[in-house]
């Protein structure tokens, strides 16, 4: 079987040991092959209602001091990482200059839907059920009562590609 022309890692490259991963990716690709990394970042825009801002007091009440709590970064700040491979270790000279493309997306939820979404995230799944469920119930109620039962989750999806260097 010939070597692949493209190697794609979707929201997973951060799990690869950089001391071997980049070299292995380089070695398995065809001479003109491409490495592609896909990822998603939750972001916010100034002046837009944002669920964490509306529920920070609930997060602290039910699970004080959790280091994962905090506002998502501003979209414009995230877009400044438009060169290189982003937040993963640089591959050195194994791949040529990157091409970076951003794809904005907004997902809309009612209160119960947002709570269900949060149940799928590791930050919330790691919480004891006795903490998680009352917190998520309170978040859903806050979205219903203070946000008109309509909350957004804004994402920037990013594609970073680079061609294998010789």
Coordinates of N, CA and C in Angstrom, one line a residue:
X1 N 0.8 -1.2 0.0 CA 0.0 0.0 0.0 C 0.9 1.2 0.0
X2 N 0.6 2.2 -0.9 CA 1.4 3.4 -0.9 C 1.2 4.3 0.4
X3 N 2.2 5.1 0.7 CA 2.0 6.0 1.9 C 0.8 7.0 1.6
X4 N 0.2 7.4 2.7 CA -1.0 8.3 2.6 C -0.5 9.7 2.1
X5 N -1.4 10.4 1.4 CA -1.2 11.8 1.0 C -1.6 12.8 2.1
X6 N -2.4 12.4 3.0 CA -2.9 13.3 4.1 C -3.0 12.5 5.4
X7 N -2.6 13.1 6.5 CA -2.8 12.5 7.8 C -3.6 13.6 8.6
X8 N -4.8 13.2 9.1 CA -5.7 14.1 9.8 C -5.9 13.7 11.2
X9 N -5.8 14.7 12.1 CA -6.0 14.5 13.5 C -7.1 15.5 13.9
X10 N -8.3 15.0 14.3 CA -9.4 15.9 14.6 C -9.5 15.9 16.2
X11 N -9.2 17.1 16.7 CA -9.3 17.3 18.2 C -8.6 16.2 19.0
X12 N -7.5 15.7 18.5 CA -6.8 14.6 19.1 C -5.3 14.7 19.2
X13 N -4.7 15.6 18.5 CA -3.2 15.7 18.4 C -2.6 16.0 19.7
X14 N -3.3 16.7 20.6 CA -2.8 17.1 21.9 C -2.5 15.8 22.8
X15 N -3.1 14.7 22.4 CA -2.9 13.4 23.1 C -1.6 12.7 22.6
X16 N -1.1 13.1 21.5 CA 0.1 12.5 20.9 C 1.4 13.0 21.5
X17 N 2.3 12.1 21.9 CA 3.6 12.5 22.5 C 4.4 13.3 21.4
X18 N 4.6 14.6 21.5 CA 5.3 15.3 20.5 C 6.7 14.8 20.2
X19 N 7.3 14.2 21.2 CA 8.7 13.7 20.9 C 8.8 12.6 19.9
X20 N 7.7 11.9 19.6 CA 7.7 10.9 18.6 C 6.6 11.1 17.5
X21 N 5.5 11.9 17.9 CA 4.4 12.0 17.0 C 4.7 12.7 15.7
X22 N 5.4 13.9 15.7 CA 5.7 14.6 14.5 C 6.6 13.9 13.6
X23 N 7.6 13.2 14.2 CA 8.5 12.4 13.3 C 7.8 11.3 12.7
X24 N 6.9 10.6 13.4 CA 6.2 9.5 12.9 C 5.2 9.9 11.8
X25 N 4.5 11.0 12.0 CA 3.7 11.6 11.0 C 4.5 11.9 9.7
X26 N 5.6 12.5 9.8 CA 6.5 12.8 8.7 C 6.9 11.5 8.0
X27 N 7.3 10.5 8.7 CA 7.8 9.3 8.2 C 6.7 8.5 7.4
X28 N 5.4 8.5 7.8 CA 4.4 7.7 7.2 C 3.8 8.4 6.0
X29 N 3.9 9.7 5.9 CA 3.3 10.4 4.7 C 4.1 10.3 3.4
X30 N 3.4 10.4 2.3 CA 4.1 10.4 1.0 C 5.0 11.7 1.0
X31 N 6.0 11.7 0.1 CA 6.9 12.9 0.0 C 6.2 14.2 -0.1
X32 N 5.1 14.3 -0.8 CA 4.4 15.5 -1.0 C 3.1 15.6 -0.1
X33 N 3.1 14.7 1.0 CA 1.9 14.6 1.8 C 1.7 15.8 2.8
X34 N 0.5 15.8 3.3 CA 0.0 16.9 4.1 C -0.4 16.4 5.5
X35 N -0.1 17.2 6.5 CA -0.6 17.0 7.9 C -1.7 18.0 8.1
X36 N -2.8 17.6 8.7 CA -3.9 18.4 8.9 C -4.4 18.2 10.4
X37 N -4.5 19.3 11.1 CA -5.0 19.3 12.5 C -6.3 20.1 12.5
X38 N -7.3 19.5 13.1 CA -8.6 20.2 13.3 C -8.9 20.3 14.8
X39 N -9.5 21.4 15.1 CA -9.8 21.7 16.5 C -10.9 22.6 16.7
X40 N -11.4 22.7 17.9 CA -12.6 23.6 18.2 C -12.2 24.4 19.5
X41 N -12.6 25.6 19.6 CA -12.4 26.4 20.7 C -13.7 27.1 21.0
X42 N -14.2 27.0 22.3 CA -15.4 27.8 22.7 C -14.9 29.3 22.9
X43 N -15.6 30.2 22.3 CA -15.2 31.6 22.4 C -16.4 32.5 22.7
X44 N -16.1 33.7 23.0 CA -17.1 34.7 23.3 C -16.8 36.0 22.5
X45 N -17.8 36.8 22.4 CA -17.6 38.1 21.8 C -18.0 39.2 22.8
X46 N -17.3 40.3 22.8 CA -17.7 41.4 23.8 C -19.1 41.8 23.6
X47 N -19.8 42.0 24.7 CA -21.2 42.5 24.7 C -22.3 41.5 24.4
X48 N -21.9 40.3 24.1 CA -22.9 39.2 23.9 C -23.1 38.5 25.2
X49 N -24.4 38.1 25.5 CA -24.6 37.3 26.7 C -23.9 36.0 26.6
X50 N -23.3 35.6 27.6 CA -22.5 34.4 27.6 C -22.9 33.6 28.8
X51 N -23.1 32.3 28.6 CA -23.7 31.5 29.7 C -22.8 31.4 30.9
X52 N -21.5 31.3 30.8 CA -20.7 31.2 32.0 C -20.7 32.5 32.8
X53 N -20.7 33.7 32.1 CA -20.9 35.0 32.8 C -22.2 35.0 33.6
X54 N -23.2 34.5 33.0 CA -24.5 34.5 33.7 C -24.7 33.5 34.8
X55 N -23.7 32.5 34.8 CA -23.8 31.4 35.8 C -22.6 31.2 36.7
X56 N -21.7 32.2 36.7 CA -20.4 32.1 37.4 C -20.7 31.9 38.9
X57 N -21.7 32.6 39.4 CA -22.1 32.5 40.8 C -22.6 31.0 41.2
X58 N -23.3 30.4 40.3 CA -23.7 29.1 40.5 C -22.6 28.1 40.5
X59 N -21.7 28.3 39.5 CA -20.5 27.4 39.5 C -19.7 27.5 40.8
X60 N -19.5 28.7 41.3 CA -18.8 28.8 42.6 C -19.6 28.3 43.8
X61 N -20.9 28.4 43.7 CA -21.7 28.0 44.8 C -21.7 26.4 44.9
X62 N -21.8 25.7 43.8 CA -21.8 24.3 43.8 C -20.5 23.6 43.8
X63 N -19.5 24.3 43.3 CA -18.1 23.7 43.2 C -17.1 24.8 43.3
X64 N -16.9 25.3 44.5 CA -16.0 26.5 44.6 C -14.5 26.2 44.2
X65 N -13.9 27.1 43.6 CA -12.5 27.1 43.3 C -12.1 26.1 42.2
X66 N -13.0 25.6 41.4 CA -12.6 24.7 40.4 C -11.8 25.4 39.4
X67 N -10.6 25.0 39.1 CA -9.7 25.7 38.1 C -10.2 25.7 36.7
X68 N -11.1 24.9 36.4 CA -11.7 24.9 35.0 C -12.7 26.0 34.7
X69 N -13.3 26.5 35.8 CA -14.3 27.6 35.6 C -13.6 28.8 35.1
X70 N -14.3 29.5 34.2 CA -13.8 30.7 33.7 C -14.4 31.1 32.4
X71 N -14.3 32.3 32.0 CA -14.9 32.8 30.8 C -14.1 32.2 29.6
X72 N -14.8 31.9 28.5 CA -14.1 31.5 27.3 C -13.3 32.7 26.8
X73 N -12.3 32.4 26.1 CA -11.5 33.5 25.5 C -12.3 34.3 24.5
X74 N -11.9 35.5 24.3 CA -12.5 36.3 23.2 C -12.1 35.8 21.9
X75 N -13.1 35.8 21.0 CA -12.9 35.3 19.6 C -11.7 36.0 18.9
X76 N -11.6 37.3 19.0 CA -10.5 38.0 18.4 C -9.1 37.6 18.9
X77 N -9.1 37.3 20.2 CA -7.8 36.8 20.8 C -7.4 35.4 20.3
X78 N -8.4 34.5 20.1 CA -8.1 33.2 19.6 C -7.6 33.3 18.2
X79 N -8.2 34.2 17.4 CA -7.8 34.3 16.0 C -6.4 34.9 15.8
X80 N -5.8 35.4 16.9 CA -4.4 35.8 16.7 C -3.4 34.7 16.6
X81 N -3.9 33.4 16.9 CA -3.0 32.3 16.7 C -3.2 31.7 15.3
X82 N -3.0 32.6 14.3 CA -3.2 32.2 12.9 C -2.0 31.8 12.2
X83 N -0.9 31.5 12.9 CA 0.3 31.0 12.3 C 0.7 29.7 13.0
X84 N 1.5 28.9 12.4 CA 2.0 27.7 13.0 C 1.0 26.7 13.4
X85 N 1.3 25.9 14.4 CA 0.4 24.7 14.7 C -0.4 25.0 15.9
X86 N -0.5 26.3 16.3 CA -1.4 26.6 17.5 C -0.8 26.2 18.8
X87 N -1.6 25.6 19.6 CA -1.2 25.3 21.0 C -0.4 24.0 21.2
X88 N -0.2 23.3 20.1 CA 0.6 22.1 20.2 C 2.1 22.4 19.9
X89 N 3.0 21.5 20.4 CA 4.4 21.7 20.1 C 4.7 21.8 18.6
X90 N 5.6 22.7 18.3 CA 6.0 22.9 16.9 C 6.8 21.7 16.4
X91 N 6.6 21.3 15.1 CA 7.3 20.1 14.6 C 8.7 20.4 14.1
X92 N 9.2 21.6 14.3 CA 10.5 21.9 13.8 C 10.4 22.0 12.3
X93 N 11.4 21.5 11.6 CA 11.4 21.6 10.1 C 10.8 20.4 9.4
X94 N 10.0 19.6 10.1 CA 9.4 18.4 9.5 C 8.3 18.8 8.5
X95 N 7.6 19.9 8.7 CA 6.5 20.3 7.8 C 6.8 21.8 7.4
X96 N 6.3 22.1 6.2 CA 6.5 23.5 5.7 C 5.5 24.5 6.4
X97 N 5.4 25.7 5.9 CA 4.6 26.7 6.6 C 3.1 26.2 6.6
X98 N 2.4 26.6 7.6 CA 1.0 26.2 7.8 C 0.1 27.1 7.1
X99 N -1.0 26.5 6.7 CA -2.2 27.3 6.2 C -3.2 27.1 7.3
X100 N -3.8 28.3 7.7 CA -4.7 28.2 8.8 C -6.1 28.8 8.3
X101 N -7.2 28.1 8.6 CA -8.5 28.6 8.3 C -9.4 28.4 9.5
X102 N -10.2 29.5 9.7 CA -11.1 29.5 10.8 C -12.6 29.4 10.3
X103 N -13.4 28.6 11.1 CA -14.8 28.4 10.7 C -15.6 28.7 12.0
X104 N -16.3 29.8 12.0 CA -17.1 30.1 13.2 C -18.5 29.4 13.1
X105 N -18.9 29.0 14.3 CA -20.2 28.3 14.4 C -20.9 28.8 15.7
X106 N -22.2 28.9 15.7 CA -23.0 29.2 16.9 C -24.0 28.1 17.0
X107 N -24.1 27.5 18.2 CA -25.0 26.5 18.5 C -26.0 27.1 19.6
X108 N -27.3 26.9 19.3 CA -28.3 27.5 20.2 C -29.0 26.4 21.0
X109 N -29.2 26.7 22.3 CA -29.8 25.7 23.2 C -30.9 26.4 24.1
X110 N -31.9 25.6 24.5 CA -32.7 26.1 25.6 C -32.0 25.6 26.9
X111 N -32.6 25.9 28.1 CA -31.9 25.6 29.3 C -31.6 24.2 29.5
X112 N -32.6 23.3 29.3 CA -32.4 21.9 29.5 C -31.4 21.3 28.4
X113 N -31.4 21.8 27.2 CA -30.5 21.4 26.2 C -29.1 21.8 26.5
X114 N -28.9 23.0 27.1 CA -27.5 23.4 27.5 C -27.0 22.6 28.6
X115 N -27.9 22.3 29.6 CA -27.4 21.4 30.7 C -27.1 20.0 30.1
X116 N -27.8 19.5 29.2 CA -27.5 18.2 28.6 C -26.2 18.3 27.8
X117 N -25.9 19.4 27.2 CA -24.6 19.6 26.5 C -23.5 19.5 27.5
X118 N -23.6 20.3 28.6 CA -22.6 20.3 29.6 C -22.3 18.9 30.2
X119 N -23.4 18.1 30.3 CA -23.2 16.7 30.8 C -22.2 15.9 29.9
X120 N -22.1 16.3 28.7 CA -21.2 15.5 27.8 C -19.7 16.0 27.9
X121 N -19.4 17.1 28.6 CA -18.1 17.6 28.7 C -17.3 17.1 29.9
X122 N -16.1 16.8 29.7 CA -15.3 16.1 30.7 C -15.2 17.0 32.0
X123 N -15.1 18.3 31.9 CA -15.1 19.2 33.0 C -16.3 18.9 34.0
X124 N -17.4 18.6 33.4 CA -18.6 18.4 34.2 C -18.8 16.9 34.5
X125 N -18.4 16.0 33.6 CA -18.5 14.6 33.9 C -17.6 14.2 35.1
X126 N -16.5 14.9 35.3 CA -15.6 14.5 36.4 C -16.2 14.9 37.8
X127 N -17.2 15.8 37.8 CA -17.8 16.2 39.1 C -18.6 15.0 39.6
X128 N -18.6 14.9 40.9 CA -19.5 13.9 41.6 C -21.0 14.2 41.2
X129 N -21.7 13.2 40.9 CA -23.1 13.4 40.5 C -23.9 14.3 41.5
X130 N -23.6 14.2 42.8 CA -24.3 15.0 43.8 C -24.0 16.4 43.6
X131 N -22.9 16.8 43.0 CA -22.6 18.2 42.7 C -23.0 18.6 41.3
X132 N -22.7 17.7 40.4 CA -23.0 18.0 38.9 C -24.5 18.2 38.7
X133 N -25.3 17.3 39.1 CA -26.8 17.5 38.8 C -27.4 18.7 39.3
X134 N -27.2 19.0 40.6 CA -27.8 20.3 41.1 C -27.2 21.5 40.4
X135 N -25.9 21.5 40.1 CA -25.4 22.6 39.3 C -26.0 22.7 38.0
X136 N -26.1 21.7 37.2 CA -26.7 21.7 35.9 C -28.2 22.1 35.9
X137 N -28.9 21.6 36.9 CA -30.3 22.0 37.1 C -30.4 23.5 37.3
X138 N -29.5 24.0 38.1 CA -29.5 25.5 38.4 C -29.1 26.3 37.2
X139 N -28.2 25.8 36.4 CA -27.8 26.5 35.1 C -29.0 26.5 34.2
X140 N -29.7 25.4 34.0 CA -30.8 25.3 33.1 C -31.9 26.3 33.6
X141 N -32.2 26.3 34.9 CA -33.2 27.3 35.4 C -32.7 28.7 35.2
X142 N -31.5 29.0 35.3 CA -31.0 30.4 35.1 C -31.2 30.8 33.6
X143 N -30.9 29.8 32.7 CA -31.1 30.1 31.3 C -32.6 30.4 31.0
X144 N -33.4 29.6 31.6 CA -34.9 29.7 31.4 C -35.3 31.1 31.9
X145 N -34.9 31.5 33.1 CA -35.5 32.6 33.8 C -34.8 34.0 33.4
X146 N -33.5 33.9 33.2 CA -32.8 35.2 33.0 C -32.3 35.4 31.5
X147 N -32.3 34.3 30.8 CA -31.9 34.5 29.4 C -32.9 34.1 28.4
X148 N -34.2 34.1 28.8 CA -35.3 33.8 27.9 C -35.3 32.4 27.3
X149 N -34.7 31.5 28.0 CA -34.6 30.1 27.6 C -33.9 29.9 26.3
X150 N -32.9 30.8 26.1 CA -32.1 30.7 24.8 C -30.7 31.1 25.1
X151 N -29.8 30.2 24.9 CA -28.4 30.4 25.2 C -27.6 29.9 24.0
X152 N -26.5 30.6 23.7 CA -25.6 30.2 22.6 C -24.3 29.7 23.1
X153 N -23.7 28.9 22.3 CA -22.4 28.4 22.5 C -21.6 28.7 21.2
X154 N -20.7 29.6 21.2 CA -20.0 30.1 20.1 C -18.7 29.3 20.0
X155 N -18.4 28.8 18.8 CA -17.1 28.1 18.6 C -16.4 28.7 17.4
X156 N -15.1 28.5 17.5 CA -14.2 28.7 16.3 C -13.6 27.3 16.0
X157 N -13.9 26.8 14.9 CA -13.2 25.6 14.4 C -12.0 26.0 13.6
X158 N -10.9 25.3 13.8 CA -9.7 25.7 13.1 C -9.1 24.5 12.3
X159 N -8.7 24.8 11.1 CA -7.9 23.8 10.3 C -6.5 24.3 10.1
X160 N -5.5 23.5 10.5 CA -4.1 23.9 10.3 C -3.5 22.8 9.4
X161 N -3.0 23.2 8.3 CA -2.4 22.1 7.4 C -1.0 22.6 7.0
X162 N -0.1 21.6 6.9 CA 1.3 21.9 6.4 C 1.8 20.7 5.6
X163 N 2.5 21.0 4.6 CA 3.1 20.0 3.7 C 4.4 19.4 4.3
X164 N 4.5 18.1 4.1 CA 5.7 17.4 4.6 C 6.9 18.1 3.9
X165 N 7.9 18.3 4.7 CA 9.2 18.8 4.2 C 10.1 17.7 3.9
X166 N 11.0 17.9 2.9 CA 11.9 16.8 2.6 C 13.0 16.5 3.6

